[in-house]
mmCIF file of N, CA and C in Angstrom:
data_model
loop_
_atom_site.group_PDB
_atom_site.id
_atom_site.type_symbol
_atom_site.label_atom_id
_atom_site.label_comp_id
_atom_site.label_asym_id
_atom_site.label_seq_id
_atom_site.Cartn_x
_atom_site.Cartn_y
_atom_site.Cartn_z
ATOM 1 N N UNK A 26 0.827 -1.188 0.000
ATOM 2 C CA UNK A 26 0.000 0.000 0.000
ATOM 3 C C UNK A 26 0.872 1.253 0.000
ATOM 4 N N UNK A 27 1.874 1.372 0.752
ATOM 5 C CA UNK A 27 2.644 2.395 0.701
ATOM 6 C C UNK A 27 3.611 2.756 -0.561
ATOM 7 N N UNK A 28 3.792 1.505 -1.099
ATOM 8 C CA UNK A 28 4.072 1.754 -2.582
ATOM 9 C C UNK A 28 2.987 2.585 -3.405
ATOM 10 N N UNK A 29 2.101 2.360 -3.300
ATOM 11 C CA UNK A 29 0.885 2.370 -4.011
ATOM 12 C C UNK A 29 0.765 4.158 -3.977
ATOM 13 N N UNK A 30 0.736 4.378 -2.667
ATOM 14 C CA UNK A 30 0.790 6.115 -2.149
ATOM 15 C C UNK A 30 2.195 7.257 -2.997
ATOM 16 N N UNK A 31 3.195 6.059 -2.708
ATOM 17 C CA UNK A 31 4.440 6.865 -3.605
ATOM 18 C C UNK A 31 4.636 7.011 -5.030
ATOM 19 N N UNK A 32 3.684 6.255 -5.920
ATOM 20 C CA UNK A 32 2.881 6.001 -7.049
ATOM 21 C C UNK A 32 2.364 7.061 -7.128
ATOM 22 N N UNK A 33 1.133 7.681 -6.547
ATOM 23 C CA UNK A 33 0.340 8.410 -6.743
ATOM 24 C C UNK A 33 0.795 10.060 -6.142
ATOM 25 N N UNK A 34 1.868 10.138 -5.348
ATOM 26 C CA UNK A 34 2.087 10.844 -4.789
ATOM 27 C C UNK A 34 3.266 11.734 -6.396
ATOM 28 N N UNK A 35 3.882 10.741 -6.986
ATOM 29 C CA UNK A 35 4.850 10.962 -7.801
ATOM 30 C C UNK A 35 3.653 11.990 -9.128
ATOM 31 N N UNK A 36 2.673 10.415 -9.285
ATOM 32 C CA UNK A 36 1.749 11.282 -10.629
ATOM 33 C C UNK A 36 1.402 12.449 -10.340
ATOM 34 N N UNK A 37 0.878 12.757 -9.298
ATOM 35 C CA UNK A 37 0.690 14.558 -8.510
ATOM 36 C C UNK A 37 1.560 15.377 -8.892
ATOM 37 N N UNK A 38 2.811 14.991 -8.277
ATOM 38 C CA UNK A 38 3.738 16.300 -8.554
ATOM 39 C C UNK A 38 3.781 16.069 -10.261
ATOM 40 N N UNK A 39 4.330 15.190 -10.817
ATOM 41 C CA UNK A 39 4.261 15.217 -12.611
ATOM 42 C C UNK A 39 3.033 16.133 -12.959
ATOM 43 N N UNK A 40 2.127 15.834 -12.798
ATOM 44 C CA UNK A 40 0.667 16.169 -13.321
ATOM 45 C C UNK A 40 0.880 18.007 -12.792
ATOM 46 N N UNK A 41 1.492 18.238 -11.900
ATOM 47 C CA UNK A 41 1.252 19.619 -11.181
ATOM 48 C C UNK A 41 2.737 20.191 -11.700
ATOM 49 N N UNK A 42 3.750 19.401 -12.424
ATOM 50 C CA UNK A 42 4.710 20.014 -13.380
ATOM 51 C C UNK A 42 4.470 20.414 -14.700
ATOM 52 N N UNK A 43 3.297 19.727 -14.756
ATOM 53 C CA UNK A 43 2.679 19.636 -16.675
ATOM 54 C C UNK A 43 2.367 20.844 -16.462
ATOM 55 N N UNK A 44 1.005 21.159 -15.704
ATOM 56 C CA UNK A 44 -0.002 22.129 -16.050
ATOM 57 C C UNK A 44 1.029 23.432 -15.570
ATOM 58 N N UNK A 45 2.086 23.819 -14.487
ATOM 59 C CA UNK A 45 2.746 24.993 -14.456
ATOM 60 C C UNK A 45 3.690 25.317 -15.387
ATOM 61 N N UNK A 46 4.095 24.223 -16.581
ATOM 62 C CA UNK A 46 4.747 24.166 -17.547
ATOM 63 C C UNK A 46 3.591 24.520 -18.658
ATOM 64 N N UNK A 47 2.593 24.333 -19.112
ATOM 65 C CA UNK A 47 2.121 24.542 -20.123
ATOM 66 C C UNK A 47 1.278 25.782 -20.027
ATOM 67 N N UNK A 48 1.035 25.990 -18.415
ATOM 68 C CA UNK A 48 0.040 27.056 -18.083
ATOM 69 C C UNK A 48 0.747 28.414 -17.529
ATOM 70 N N UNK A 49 2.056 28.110 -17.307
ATOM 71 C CA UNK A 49 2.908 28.820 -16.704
ATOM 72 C C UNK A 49 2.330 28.858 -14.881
ATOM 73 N N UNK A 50 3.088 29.462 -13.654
ATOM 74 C CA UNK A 50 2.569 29.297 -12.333
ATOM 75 C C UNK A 50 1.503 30.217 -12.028
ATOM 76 N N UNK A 51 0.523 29.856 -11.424
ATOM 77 C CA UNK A 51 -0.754 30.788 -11.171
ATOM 78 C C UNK A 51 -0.292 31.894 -10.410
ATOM 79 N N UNK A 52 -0.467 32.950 -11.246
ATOM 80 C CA UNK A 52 0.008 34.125 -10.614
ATOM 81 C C UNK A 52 -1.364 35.133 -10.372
ATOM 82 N N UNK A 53 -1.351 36.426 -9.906
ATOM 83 C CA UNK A 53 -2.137 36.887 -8.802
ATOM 84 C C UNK A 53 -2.875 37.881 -10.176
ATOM 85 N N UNK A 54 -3.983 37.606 -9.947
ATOM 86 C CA UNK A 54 -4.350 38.905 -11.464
ATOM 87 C C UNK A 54 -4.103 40.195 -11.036
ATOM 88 N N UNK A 55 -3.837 40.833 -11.740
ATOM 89 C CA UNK A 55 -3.593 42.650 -11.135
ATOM 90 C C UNK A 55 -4.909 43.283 -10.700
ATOM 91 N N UNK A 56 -4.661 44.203 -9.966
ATOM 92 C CA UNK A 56 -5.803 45.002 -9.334
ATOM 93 C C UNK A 56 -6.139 45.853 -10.269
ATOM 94 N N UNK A 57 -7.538 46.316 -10.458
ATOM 95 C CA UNK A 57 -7.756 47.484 -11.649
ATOM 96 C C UNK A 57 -7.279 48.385 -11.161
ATOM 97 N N UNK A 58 -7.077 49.194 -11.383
ATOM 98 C CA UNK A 58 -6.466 50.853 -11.538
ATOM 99 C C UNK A 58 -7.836 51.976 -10.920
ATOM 100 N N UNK A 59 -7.855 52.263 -9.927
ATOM 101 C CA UNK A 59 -9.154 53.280 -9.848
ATOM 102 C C UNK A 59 -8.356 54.851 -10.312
ATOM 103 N N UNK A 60 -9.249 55.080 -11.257
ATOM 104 C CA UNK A 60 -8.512 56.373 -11.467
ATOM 105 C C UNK A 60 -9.192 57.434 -9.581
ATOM 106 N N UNK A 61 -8.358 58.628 -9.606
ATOM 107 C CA UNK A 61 -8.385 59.161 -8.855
ATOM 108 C C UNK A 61 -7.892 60.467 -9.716
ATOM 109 N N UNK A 62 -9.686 61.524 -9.203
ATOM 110 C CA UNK A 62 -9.590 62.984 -9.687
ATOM 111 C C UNK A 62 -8.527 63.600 -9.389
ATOM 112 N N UNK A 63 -7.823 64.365 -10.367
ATOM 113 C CA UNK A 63 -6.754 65.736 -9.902
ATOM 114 C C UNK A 63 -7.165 66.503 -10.139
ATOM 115 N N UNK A 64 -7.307 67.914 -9.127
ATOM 116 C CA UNK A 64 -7.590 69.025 -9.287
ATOM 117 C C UNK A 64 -6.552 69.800 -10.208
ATOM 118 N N UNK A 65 -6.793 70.047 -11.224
ATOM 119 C CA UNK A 65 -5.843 70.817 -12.093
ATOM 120 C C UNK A 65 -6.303 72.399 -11.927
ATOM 121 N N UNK A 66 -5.008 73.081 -11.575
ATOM 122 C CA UNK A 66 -4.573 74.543 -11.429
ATOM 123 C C UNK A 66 -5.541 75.474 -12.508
ATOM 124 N N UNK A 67 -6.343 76.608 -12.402
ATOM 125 C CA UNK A 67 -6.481 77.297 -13.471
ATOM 126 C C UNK A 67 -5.230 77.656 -13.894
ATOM 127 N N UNK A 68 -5.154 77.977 -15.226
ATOM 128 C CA UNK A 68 -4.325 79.241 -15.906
ATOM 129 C C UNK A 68 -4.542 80.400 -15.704
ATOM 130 N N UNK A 69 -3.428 81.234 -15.425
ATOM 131 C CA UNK A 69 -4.097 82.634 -15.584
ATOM 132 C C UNK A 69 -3.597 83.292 -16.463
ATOM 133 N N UNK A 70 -4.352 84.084 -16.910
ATOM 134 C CA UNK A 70 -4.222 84.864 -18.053
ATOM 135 C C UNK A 70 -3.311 86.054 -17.763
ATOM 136 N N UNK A 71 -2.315 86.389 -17.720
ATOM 137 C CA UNK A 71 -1.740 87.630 -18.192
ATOM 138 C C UNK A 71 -1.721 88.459 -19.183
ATOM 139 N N UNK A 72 -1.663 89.802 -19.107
ATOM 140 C CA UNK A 72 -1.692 90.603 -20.466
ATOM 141 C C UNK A 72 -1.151 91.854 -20.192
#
Protein backbone atom coordinates (compact mmCIF):
# COMPACT_ATOMS: atom_id res chain seq x y z
CA UNK A 1 0.00 0.00 0.00
CA UNK A 2 2.64 2.40 0.70
CA UNK A 3 4.07 1.75 -2.58
CA UNK A 4 0.89 2.37 -4.01
CA UNK A 5 0.79 6.11 -2.15
CA UNK A 6 4.44 6.86 -3.60
CA UNK A 7 2.88 6.00 -7.05
CA UNK A 8 0.34 8.41 -6.74
CA UNK A 9 2.09 10.84 -4.79
CA UNK A 10 4.85 10.96 -7.80
CA UNK A 11 1.75 11.28 -10.63
CA UNK A 12 0.69 14.56 -8.51
CA UNK A 13 3.74 16.30 -8.55
CA UNK A 14 4.26 15.22 -12.61
CA UNK A 15 0.67 16.17 -13.32
CA UNK A 16 1.25 19.62 -11.18
CA UNK A 17 4.71 20.01 -13.38
CA UNK A 18 2.68 19.64 -16.68
CA UNK A 19 0.00 22.13 -16.05
CA UNK A 20 2.75 24.99 -14.46
CA UNK A 21 4.75 24.17 -17.55
CA UNK A 22 2.12 24.54 -20.12
CA UNK A 23 0.04 27.06 -18.08
CA UNK A 24 2.91 28.82 -16.70
CA UNK A 25 2.57 29.30 -12.33
CA UNK A 26 -0.75 30.79 -11.17
CA UNK A 27 0.01 34.12 -10.61
CA UNK A 28 -2.14 36.89 -8.80
CA UNK A 29 -4.35 38.90 -11.46
CA UNK A 30 -3.59 42.65 -11.13
CA UNK A 31 -5.80 45.00 -9.33
CA UNK A 32 -7.76 47.48 -11.65
CA UNK A 33 -6.47 50.85 -11.54
CA UNK A 34 -9.15 53.28 -9.85
CA UNK A 35 -8.51 56.37 -11.47
CA UNK A 36 -8.38 59.16 -8.86
CA UNK A 37 -9.59 62.98 -9.69
CA UNK A 38 -6.75 65.74 -9.90
CA UNK A 39 -7.59 69.03 -9.29
CA UNK A 40 -5.84 70.82 -12.09
CA UNK A 41 -4.57 74.54 -11.43
CA UNK A 42 -6.48 77.30 -13.47
CA UNK A 43 -4.32 79.24 -15.91
CA UNK A 44 -4.10 82.63 -15.58
CA UNK A 45 -4.22 84.86 -18.05
CA UNK A 46 -1.74 87.63 -18.19
CA UNK A 47 -1.69 90.60 -20.47
Amino acid sequence: MDYLDQVLEKLRDWARRLVETLFGPQTESEPELIPIPVDEPQRRQSR
